Coordinates of C-alpha atoms and ligand atoms in Angstrom, one line a residue:
X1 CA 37.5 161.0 -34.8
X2 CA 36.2 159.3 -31.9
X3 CA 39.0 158.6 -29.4
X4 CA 39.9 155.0 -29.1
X5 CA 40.1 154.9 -25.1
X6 CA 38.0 153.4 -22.6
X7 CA 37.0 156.7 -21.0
X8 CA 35.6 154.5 -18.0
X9 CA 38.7 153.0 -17.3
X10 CA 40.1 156.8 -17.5
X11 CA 37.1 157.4 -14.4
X12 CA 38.2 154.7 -12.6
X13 CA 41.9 155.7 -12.2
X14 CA 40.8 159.1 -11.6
X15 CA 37.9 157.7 -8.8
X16 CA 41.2 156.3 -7.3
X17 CA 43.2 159.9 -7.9
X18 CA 40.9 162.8 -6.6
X19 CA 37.2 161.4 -6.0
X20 CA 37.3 158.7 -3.9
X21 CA 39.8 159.8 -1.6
X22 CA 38.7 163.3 -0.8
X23 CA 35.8 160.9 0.6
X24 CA 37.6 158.3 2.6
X25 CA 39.4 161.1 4.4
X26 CA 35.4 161.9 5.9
X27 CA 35.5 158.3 5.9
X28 CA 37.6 157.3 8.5
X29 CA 36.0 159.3 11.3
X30 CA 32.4 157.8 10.7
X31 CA 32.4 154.5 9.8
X32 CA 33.0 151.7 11.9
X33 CA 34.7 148.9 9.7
X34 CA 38.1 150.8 9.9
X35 CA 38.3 150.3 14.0
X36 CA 38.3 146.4 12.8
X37 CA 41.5 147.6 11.6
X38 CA 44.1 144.4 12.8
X39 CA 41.6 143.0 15.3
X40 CA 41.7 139.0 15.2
X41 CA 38.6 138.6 18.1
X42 CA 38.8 134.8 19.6
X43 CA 36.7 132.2 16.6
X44 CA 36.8 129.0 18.0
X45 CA 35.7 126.6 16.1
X46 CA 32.7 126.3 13.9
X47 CA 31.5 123.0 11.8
X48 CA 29.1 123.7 8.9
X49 CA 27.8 120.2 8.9
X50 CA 26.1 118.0 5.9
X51 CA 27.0 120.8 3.5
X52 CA 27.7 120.1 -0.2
X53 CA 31.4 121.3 -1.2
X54 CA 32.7 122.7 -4.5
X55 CA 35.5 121.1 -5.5
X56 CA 36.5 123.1 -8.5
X57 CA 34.4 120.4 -10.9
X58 CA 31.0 119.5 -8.8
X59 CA 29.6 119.7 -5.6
X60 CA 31.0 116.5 -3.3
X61 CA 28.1 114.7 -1.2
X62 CA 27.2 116.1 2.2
X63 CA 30.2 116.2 4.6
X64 CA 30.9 118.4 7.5
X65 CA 33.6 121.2 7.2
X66 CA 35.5 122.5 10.1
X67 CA 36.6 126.3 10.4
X68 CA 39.8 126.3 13.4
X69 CA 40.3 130.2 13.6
X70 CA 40.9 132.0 10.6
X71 CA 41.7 128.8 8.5
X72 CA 39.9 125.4 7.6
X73 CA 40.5 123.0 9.9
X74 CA 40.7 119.3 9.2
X75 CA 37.8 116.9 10.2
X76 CA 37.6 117.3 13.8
X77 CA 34.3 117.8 15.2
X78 CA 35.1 117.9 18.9
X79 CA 35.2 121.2 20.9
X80 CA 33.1 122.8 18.4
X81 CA 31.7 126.3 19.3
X82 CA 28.9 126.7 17.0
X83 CA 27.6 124.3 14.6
X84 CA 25.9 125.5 11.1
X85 CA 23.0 122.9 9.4
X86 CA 25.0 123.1 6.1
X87 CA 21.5 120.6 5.1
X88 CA 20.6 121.6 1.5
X89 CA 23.1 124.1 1.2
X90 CA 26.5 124.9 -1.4
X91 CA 29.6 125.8 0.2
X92 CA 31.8 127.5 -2.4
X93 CA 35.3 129.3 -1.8
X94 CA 34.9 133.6 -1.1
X95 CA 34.8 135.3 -4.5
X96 CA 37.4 137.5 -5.7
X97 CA 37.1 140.5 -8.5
X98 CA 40.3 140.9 -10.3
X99 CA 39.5 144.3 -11.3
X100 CA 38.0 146.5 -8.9
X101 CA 38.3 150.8 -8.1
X102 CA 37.2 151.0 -4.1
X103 CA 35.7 154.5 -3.7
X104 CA 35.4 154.8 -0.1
X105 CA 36.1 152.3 3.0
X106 CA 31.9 150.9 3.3
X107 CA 32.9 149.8 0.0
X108 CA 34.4 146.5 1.6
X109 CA 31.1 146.2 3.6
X110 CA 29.2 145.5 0.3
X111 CA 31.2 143.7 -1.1
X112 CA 31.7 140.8 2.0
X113 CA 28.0 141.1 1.7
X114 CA 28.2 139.6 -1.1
X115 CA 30.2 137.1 -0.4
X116 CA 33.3 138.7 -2.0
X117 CA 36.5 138.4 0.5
X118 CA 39.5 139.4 -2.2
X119 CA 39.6 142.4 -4.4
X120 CA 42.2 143.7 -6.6
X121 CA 42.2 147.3 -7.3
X122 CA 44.3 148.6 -10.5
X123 CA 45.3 151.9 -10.0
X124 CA 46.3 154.1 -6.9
X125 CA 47.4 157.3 -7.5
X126 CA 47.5 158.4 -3.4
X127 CA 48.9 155.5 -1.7
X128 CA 48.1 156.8 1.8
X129 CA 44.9 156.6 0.8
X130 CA 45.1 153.5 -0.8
X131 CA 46.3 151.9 2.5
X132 CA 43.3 152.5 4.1
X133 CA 41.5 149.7 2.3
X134 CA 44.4 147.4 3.8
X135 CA 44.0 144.9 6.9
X136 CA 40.2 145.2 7.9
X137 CA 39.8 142.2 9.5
X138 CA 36.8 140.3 8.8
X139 CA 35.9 142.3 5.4
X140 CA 37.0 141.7 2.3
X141 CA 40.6 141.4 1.6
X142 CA 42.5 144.4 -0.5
X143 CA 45.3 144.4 -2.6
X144 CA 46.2 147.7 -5.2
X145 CA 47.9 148.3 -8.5
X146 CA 50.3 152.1 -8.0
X147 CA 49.9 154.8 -10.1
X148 CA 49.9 153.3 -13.6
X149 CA 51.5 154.5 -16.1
X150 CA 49.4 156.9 -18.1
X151 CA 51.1 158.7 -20.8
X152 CA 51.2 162.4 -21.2
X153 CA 49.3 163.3 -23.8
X154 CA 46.7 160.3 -23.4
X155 CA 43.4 160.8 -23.0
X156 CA 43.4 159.4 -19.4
X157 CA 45.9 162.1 -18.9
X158 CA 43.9 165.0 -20.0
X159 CA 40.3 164.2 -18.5
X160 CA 41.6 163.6 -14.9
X161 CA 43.5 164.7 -12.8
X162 CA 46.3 162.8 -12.8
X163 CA 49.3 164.5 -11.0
X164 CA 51.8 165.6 -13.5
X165 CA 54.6 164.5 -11.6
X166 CA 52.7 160.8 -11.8
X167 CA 52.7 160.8 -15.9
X168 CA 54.4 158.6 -18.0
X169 CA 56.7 161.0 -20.5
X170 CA 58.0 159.9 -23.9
X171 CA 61.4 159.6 -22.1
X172 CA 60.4 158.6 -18.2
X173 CA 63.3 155.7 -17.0
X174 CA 61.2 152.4 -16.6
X175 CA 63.2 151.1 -13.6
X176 CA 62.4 154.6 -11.8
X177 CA 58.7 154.2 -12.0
X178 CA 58.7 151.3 -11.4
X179 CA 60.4 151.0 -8.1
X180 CA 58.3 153.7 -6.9
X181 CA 55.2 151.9 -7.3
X182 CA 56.6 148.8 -5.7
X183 CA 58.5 150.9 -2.4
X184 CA 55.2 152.6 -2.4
X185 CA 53.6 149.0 -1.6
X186 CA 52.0 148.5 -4.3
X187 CA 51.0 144.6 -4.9
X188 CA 51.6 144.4 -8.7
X189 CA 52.4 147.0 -11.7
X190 CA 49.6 148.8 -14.2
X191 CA 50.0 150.0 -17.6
X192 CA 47.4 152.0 -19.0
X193 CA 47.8 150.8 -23.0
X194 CA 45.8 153.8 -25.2
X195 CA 46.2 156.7 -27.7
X196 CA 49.1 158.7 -27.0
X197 CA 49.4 156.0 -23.9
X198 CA 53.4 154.1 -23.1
X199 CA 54.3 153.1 -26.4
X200 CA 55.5 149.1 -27.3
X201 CA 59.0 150.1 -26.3
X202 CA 57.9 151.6 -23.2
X203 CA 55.6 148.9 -22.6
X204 CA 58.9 146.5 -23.4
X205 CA 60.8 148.5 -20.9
X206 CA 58.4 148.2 -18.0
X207 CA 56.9 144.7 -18.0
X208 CA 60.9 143.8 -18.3
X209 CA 61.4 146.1 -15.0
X210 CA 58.5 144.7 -13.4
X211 CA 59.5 141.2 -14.3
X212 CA 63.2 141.7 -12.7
X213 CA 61.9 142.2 -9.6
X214 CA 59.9 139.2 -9.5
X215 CA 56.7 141.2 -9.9
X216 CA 53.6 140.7 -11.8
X217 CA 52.5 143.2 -14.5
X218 CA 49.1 144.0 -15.6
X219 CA 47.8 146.6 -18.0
X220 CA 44.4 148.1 -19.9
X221 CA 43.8 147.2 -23.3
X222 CA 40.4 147.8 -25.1
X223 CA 41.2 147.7 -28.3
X224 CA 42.7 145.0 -31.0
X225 CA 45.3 147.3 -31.8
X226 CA 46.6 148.2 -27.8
X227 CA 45.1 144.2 -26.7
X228 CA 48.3 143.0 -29.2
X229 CA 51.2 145.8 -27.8
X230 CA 50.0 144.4 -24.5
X231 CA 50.3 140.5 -25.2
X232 CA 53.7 140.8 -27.3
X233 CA 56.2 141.7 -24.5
X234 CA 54.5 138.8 -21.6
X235 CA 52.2 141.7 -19.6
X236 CA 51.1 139.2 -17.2
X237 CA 47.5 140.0 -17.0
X238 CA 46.1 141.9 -20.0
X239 CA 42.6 143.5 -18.4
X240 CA 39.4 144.3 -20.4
X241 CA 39.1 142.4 -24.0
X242 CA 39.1 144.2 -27.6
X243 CA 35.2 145.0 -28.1
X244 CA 36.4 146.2 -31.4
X245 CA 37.3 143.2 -33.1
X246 CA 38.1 139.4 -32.8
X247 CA 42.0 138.1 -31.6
X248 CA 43.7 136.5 -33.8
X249 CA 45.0 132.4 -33.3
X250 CA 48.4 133.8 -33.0
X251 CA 47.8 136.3 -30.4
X252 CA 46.3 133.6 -28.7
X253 CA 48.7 131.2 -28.8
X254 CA 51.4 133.4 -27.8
X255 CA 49.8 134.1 -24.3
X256 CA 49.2 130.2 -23.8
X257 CA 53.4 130.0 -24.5
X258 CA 53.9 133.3 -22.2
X259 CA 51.8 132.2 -19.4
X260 CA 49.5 135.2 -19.3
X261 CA 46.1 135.5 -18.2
X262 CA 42.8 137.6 -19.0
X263 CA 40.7 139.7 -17.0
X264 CA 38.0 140.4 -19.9
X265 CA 35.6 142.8 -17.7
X266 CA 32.5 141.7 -19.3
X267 CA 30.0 143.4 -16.9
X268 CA 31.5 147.0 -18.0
X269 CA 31.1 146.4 -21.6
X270 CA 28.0 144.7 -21.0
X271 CA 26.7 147.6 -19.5
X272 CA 28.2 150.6 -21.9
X273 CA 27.1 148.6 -24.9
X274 CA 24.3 146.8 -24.4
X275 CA 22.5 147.8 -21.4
X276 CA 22.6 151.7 -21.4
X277 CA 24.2 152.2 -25.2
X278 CA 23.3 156.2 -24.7
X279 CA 26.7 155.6 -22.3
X280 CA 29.0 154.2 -25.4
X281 CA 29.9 157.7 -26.6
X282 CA 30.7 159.1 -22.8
X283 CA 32.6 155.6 -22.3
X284 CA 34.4 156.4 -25.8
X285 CA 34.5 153.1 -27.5
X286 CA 36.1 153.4 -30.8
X287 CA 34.4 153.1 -34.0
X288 CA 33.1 149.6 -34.7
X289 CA 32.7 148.4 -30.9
X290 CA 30.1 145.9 -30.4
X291 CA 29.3 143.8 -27.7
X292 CA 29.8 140.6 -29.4
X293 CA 33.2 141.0 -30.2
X294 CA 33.4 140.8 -26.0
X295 CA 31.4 137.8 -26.1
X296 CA 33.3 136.0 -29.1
X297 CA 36.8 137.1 -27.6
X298 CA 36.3 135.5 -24.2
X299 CA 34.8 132.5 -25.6
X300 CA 38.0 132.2 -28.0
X301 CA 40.3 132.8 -24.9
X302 CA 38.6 130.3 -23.4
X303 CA 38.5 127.7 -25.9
X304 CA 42.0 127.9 -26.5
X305 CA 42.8 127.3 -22.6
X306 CA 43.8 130.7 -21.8
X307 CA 43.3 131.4 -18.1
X308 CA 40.0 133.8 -17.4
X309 CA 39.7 135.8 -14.3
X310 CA 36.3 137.5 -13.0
X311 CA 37.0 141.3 -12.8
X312 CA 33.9 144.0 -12.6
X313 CA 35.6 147.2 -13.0
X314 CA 33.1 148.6 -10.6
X315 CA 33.6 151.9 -9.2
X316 CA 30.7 151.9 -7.0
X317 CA 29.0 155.0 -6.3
X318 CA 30.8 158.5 -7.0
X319 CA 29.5 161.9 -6.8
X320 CA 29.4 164.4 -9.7
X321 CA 30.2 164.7 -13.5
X322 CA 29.9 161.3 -13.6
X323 CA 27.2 159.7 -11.0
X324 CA 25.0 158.6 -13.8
X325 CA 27.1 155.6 -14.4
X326 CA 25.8 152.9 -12.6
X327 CA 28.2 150.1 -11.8
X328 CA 28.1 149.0 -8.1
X329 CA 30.5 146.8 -6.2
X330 CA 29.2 143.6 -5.3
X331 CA 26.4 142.2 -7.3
X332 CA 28.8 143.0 -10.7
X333 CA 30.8 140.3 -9.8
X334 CA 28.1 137.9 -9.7
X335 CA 26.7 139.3 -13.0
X336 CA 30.4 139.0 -14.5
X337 CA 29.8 135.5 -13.5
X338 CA 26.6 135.4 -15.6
X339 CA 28.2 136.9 -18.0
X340 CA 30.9 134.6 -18.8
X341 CA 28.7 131.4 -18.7
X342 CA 26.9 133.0 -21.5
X343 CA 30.0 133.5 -23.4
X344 CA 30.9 129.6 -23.1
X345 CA 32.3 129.1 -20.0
X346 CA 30.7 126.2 -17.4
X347 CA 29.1 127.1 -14.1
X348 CA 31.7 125.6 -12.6
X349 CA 34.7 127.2 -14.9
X350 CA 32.9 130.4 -14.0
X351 CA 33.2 129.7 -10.3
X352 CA 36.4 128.8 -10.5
X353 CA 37.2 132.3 -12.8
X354 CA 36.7 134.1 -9.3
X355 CA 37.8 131.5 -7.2
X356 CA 41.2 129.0 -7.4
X357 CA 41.9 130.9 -11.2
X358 CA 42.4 134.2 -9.8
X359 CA 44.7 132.4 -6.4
X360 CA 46.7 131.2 -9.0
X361 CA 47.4 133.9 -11.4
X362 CA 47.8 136.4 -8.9
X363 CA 49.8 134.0 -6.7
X364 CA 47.9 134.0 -3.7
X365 CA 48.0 130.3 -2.7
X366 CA 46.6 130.8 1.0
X367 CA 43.0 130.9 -0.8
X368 CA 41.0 130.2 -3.6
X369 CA 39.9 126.1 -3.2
X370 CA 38.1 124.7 0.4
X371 CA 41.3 122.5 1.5
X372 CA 42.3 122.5 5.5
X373 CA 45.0 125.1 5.6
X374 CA 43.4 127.2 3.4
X375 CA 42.0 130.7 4.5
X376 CA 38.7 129.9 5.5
X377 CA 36.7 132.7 3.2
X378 CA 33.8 131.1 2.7
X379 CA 30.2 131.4 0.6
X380 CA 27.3 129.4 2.2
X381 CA 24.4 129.3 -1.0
X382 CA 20.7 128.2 -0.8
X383 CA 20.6 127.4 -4.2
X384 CA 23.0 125.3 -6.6
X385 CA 24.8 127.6 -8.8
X386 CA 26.2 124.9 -11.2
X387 CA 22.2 124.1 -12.0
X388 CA 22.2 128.1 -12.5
X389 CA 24.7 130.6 -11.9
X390 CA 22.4 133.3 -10.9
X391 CA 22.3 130.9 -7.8
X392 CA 25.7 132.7 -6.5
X393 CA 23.3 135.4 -5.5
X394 CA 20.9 133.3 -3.0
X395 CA 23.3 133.9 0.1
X396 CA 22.9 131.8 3.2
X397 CA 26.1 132.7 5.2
X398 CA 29.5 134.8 4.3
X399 CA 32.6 133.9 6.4
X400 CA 36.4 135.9 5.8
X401 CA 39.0 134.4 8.0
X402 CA 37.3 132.5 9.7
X403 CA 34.5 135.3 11.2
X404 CA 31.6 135.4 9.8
X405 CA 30.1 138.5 8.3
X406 CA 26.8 138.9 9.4
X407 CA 24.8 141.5 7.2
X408 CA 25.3 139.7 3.7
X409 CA 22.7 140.4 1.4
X410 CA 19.7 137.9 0.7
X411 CA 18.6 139.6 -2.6
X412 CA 19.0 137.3 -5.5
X413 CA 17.8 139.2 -7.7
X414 CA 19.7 142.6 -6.8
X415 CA 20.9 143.2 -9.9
X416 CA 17.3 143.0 -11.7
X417 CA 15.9 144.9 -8.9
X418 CA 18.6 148.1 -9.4
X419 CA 18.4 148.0 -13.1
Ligands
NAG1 C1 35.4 127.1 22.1 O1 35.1 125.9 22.9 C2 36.2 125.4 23.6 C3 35.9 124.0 24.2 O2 34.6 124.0 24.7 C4 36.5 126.4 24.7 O3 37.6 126.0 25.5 C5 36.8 127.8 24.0 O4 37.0 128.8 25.0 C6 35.7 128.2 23.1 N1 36.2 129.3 22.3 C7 35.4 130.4 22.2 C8 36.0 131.5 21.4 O5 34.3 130.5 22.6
NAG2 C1 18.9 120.9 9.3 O1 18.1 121.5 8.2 C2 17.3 120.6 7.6 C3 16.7 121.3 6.4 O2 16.1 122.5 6.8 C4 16.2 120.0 8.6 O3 15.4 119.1 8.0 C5 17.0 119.4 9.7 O4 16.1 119.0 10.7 C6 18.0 120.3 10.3 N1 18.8 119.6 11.3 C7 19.0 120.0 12.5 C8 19.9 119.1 13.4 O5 18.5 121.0 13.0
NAG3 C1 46.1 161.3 0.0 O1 45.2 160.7 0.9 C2 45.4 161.1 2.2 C3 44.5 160.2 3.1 O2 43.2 160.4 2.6 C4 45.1 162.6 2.3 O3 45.3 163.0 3.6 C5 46.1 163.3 1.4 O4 45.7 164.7 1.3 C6 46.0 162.8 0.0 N1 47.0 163.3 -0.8 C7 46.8 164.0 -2.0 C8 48.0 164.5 -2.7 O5 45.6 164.1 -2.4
NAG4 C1 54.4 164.7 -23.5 O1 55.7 164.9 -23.1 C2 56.7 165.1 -24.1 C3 58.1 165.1 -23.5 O2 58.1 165.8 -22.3 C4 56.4 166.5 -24.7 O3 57.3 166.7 -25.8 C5 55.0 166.4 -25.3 O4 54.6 167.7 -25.8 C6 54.0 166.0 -24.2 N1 52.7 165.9 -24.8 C7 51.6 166.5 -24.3 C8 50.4 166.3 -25.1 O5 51.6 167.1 -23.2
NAG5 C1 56.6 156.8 -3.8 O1 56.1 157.3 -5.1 C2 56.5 158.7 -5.3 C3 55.8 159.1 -6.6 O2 56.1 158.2 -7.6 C4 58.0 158.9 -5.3 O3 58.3 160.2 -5.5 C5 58.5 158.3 -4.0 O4 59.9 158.4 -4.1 C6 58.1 156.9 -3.8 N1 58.5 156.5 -2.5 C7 59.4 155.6 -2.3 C8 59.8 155.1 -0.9 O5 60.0 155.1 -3.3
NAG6 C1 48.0 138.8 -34.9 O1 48.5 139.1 -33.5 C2 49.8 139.5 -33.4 C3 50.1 139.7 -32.0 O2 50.4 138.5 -31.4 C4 50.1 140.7 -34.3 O3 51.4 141.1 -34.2 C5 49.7 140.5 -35.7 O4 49.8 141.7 -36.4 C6 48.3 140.0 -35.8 N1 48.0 139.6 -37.1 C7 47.0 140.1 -37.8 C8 46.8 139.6 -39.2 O5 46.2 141.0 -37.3
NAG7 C1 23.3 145.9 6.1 O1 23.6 146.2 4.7 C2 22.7 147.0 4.1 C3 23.1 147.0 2.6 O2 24.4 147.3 2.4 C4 22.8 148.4 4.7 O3 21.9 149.3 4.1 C5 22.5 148.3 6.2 O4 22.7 149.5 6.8 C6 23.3 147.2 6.9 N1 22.9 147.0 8.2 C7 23.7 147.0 9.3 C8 23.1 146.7 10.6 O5 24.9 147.1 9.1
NAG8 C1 20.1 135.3 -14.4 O1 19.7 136.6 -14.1 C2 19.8 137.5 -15.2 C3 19.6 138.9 -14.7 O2 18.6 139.0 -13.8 C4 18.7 137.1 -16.2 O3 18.8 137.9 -17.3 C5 19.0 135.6 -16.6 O4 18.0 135.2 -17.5 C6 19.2 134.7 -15.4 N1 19.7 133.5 -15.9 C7 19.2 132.3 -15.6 C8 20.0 131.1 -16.1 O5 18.3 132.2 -14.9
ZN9 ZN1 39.6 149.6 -14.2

């Protein structure tokens, strides 16, 4: 029998465990991003004039937008330092993946090259590590998961290295690993739902710890069977989608009434069952998976008004057993967006699912729409992307906080290009 995990998202936490970080460690010494570390350089002011604006719907008319610093500015076009001929172009808010696995610091590089200026990761199992992602000024924003809870005898537990002392146990006290995660620093808490993973009472018994201290709770589930332990108790933010079956109306219903969200992962099905199937067995999709069960769950999520967030899973690139998987930072987030047009969502809802959805959901109301006050992470396009969402891709300009990052990519078609 054919395990019924997602051995990728098994990868993942261990990219964040062992590979990643015995890189980052190299890292540090040679690469120049981590020096930005906490340095706010004097901006000025910059006005991006007769530029069309998303406002979460459409694209207004040309109008001139003011960045004061690291924030928008209101309309105030005097003492400008540089001006930016916004003439012909789309100004949309910075992206944001909701679920990401960094793998070394040049990580954030990419992805503010691609106009992507928040990430979530969802695991850590080194936090000192982990911490190095944090505060780079001018790169894309970072905030982590802890160790998840990965049970015992699960087969997350026995494919990587996962520190025993880290493993969830039949009888492990909730509160305890839970407060660890959070006075580790961790931004939010991660189950990881599977075979022989944290059963429903344990699941109970965390996302009630989590929720006590005013915490958000997210957890894997890629299956019908571990999609429903995760939506009964309130997880916040159940991520991937059952590939192995459709959701039922009153699964559905009950995370409208419990306020939860999705972070479906399309790109990483996408790619283990459709693009490079000779990769479903080593991802270890159960029995039955099929790409369209992705699809049809996301469009049923979505139908019924359920929030959807655009998360990649990327790992980007890691060395060894498993460096024929191919699922880079960056341009995934742009095909997630592809991907969930296709499964029913609008260019603009699609937008918006890496954009003011994710601020939202995962409570970060600095960011998210283009409104003075706001954090001014912005994405300067060439090419409407509500006329065709592969337009996200034609980069003009990528600003975080106000600076602008310089070396963004201009390849539209990257993700064609690398396939
Ligand atoms: C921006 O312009 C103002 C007014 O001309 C000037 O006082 C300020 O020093 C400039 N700031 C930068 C960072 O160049
Ligand atoms: C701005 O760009 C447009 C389109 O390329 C061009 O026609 C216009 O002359 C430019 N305006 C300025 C002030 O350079
Ligand atoms: C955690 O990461 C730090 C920083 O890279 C490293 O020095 C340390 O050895 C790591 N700890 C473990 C247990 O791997
Ligand atoms: C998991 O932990 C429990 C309790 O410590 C133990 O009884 C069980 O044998 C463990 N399972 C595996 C597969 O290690
Ligand atoms: C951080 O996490 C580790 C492992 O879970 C735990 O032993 C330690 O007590 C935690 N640190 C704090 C300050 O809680
Ligand atoms: C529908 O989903 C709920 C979870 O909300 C689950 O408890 C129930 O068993 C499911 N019903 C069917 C017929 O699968
Ligand atoms: C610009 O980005 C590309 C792609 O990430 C990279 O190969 C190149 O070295 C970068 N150039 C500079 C000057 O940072
Ligand atoms: C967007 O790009 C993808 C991948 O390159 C391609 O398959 C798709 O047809 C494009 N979609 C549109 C609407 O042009
Ligand atoms: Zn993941």
């Amino acid at each position: 029998m054919r395990v019924s995990t997602f051995l990728l998202e098994a990868l993942l936490s261990a990219t964040s465990a062992s590979v990643c970080f015995s890189h980052a460690k190299a890292a540090v010494r040679d690469i120049a991003p981590l020096n930005r570390r906490s340095y706010i350089p004097p901006i000025g002011k910059t006005a991006i004039k007769d530029v069309r604006v998303f406002n979460g719907v459409e694209f207004t008319p040309p109008q001139t937008i003011v960045i004061e610093d690291d924030h928008i500015g209101s309309f105030d076009s005097r003492d400008v330092n540089i001006t930016v001929n916004g003439t012909g172009k789309f100004l949309i808010p910075g992206l944001m993946d909701s679920h990401i696995h960094l793998s070394q610091p040049t990580d954030l590089e990419l992805l503010t090259s691609y106009g992507i200026t928040t990430v979530f990761q969802m695991s850590c199992f080194n936090y000192t590590a982990c911490d190095m992602f944090r505060g780079h000024t001018g790169l894309c924003d970072f905030y982590t998961a802890g160790a998840s809870a990965v049970g015992n005898g699960s087969s997350h537990s026995k494919q990587f290295n996962v520190s025993p002392s880290l493993l969830w146990y039949p009888n492990s006290d909730a509160v305890e690993y839970v407060d660890n995660a959070f006075n580790n620093g961790s931004d939010y808490y991660k189950i990881t739902v599977e075979d022989d993973g944290p059963t429903l009472s344990a699941q109970v018994a965390l996302v009630r710890a989590v929720h006590s201290l005013g915490k958000q709770v997210m957890s894997h589930a890629a299956t019908i069977k571990d999609y429903y332990q995760v939506v009964e108790p309130g997880t916040n933010g159940p991520q991937h989608i059952p590939q192995d079956g459709l959701l039922n109306t009153s699964a559905i219903l009950k995370m409208k009434q419990q306020h939860q969200f999705a972070t479906p992962t399309m790109t990483v099905f996408h790619y283990g069952l459709v693009e490079d199937p000779t990769k479903a067995p080593q991802l270890g999709s159960p029995h039955g998976s099929d790409y369209k069960y992705v699809r049809a769950n996301v469009g049923l999520l979505h139908s019924f008004g359920v929030p959807i967030l655009a998360g990649t899973d990327s790992i980007g690139q890691i060395e060894g057993a498993y460096s024929t998987l191919t699922l880079p930072h960056g341009e995934t987030l742009h095909r997630e967006l592809q991907l969930l047009v296709d499964a029913g969502l609008s260019e603009a809802e699609a937008i918006s699912a890496a954009t003011s959805v994710p601020a939202q959901w995962h409570q970060m109301f600095d960011r998210g729409v283009i409104a003075p006050g706001k954090r001014a992470d912005l994405l300067l396009l060439n090419g409407n992307p509500l006329e065709n969402i592969n337009n996200t891709m034609d980069i003009s300009r990528v600003w975080v906080q106000g600076i602008e990052y310089a070396n963004v990519t201009k390849n539209r078609n990257a993700w064609e290009d690398q396939a």
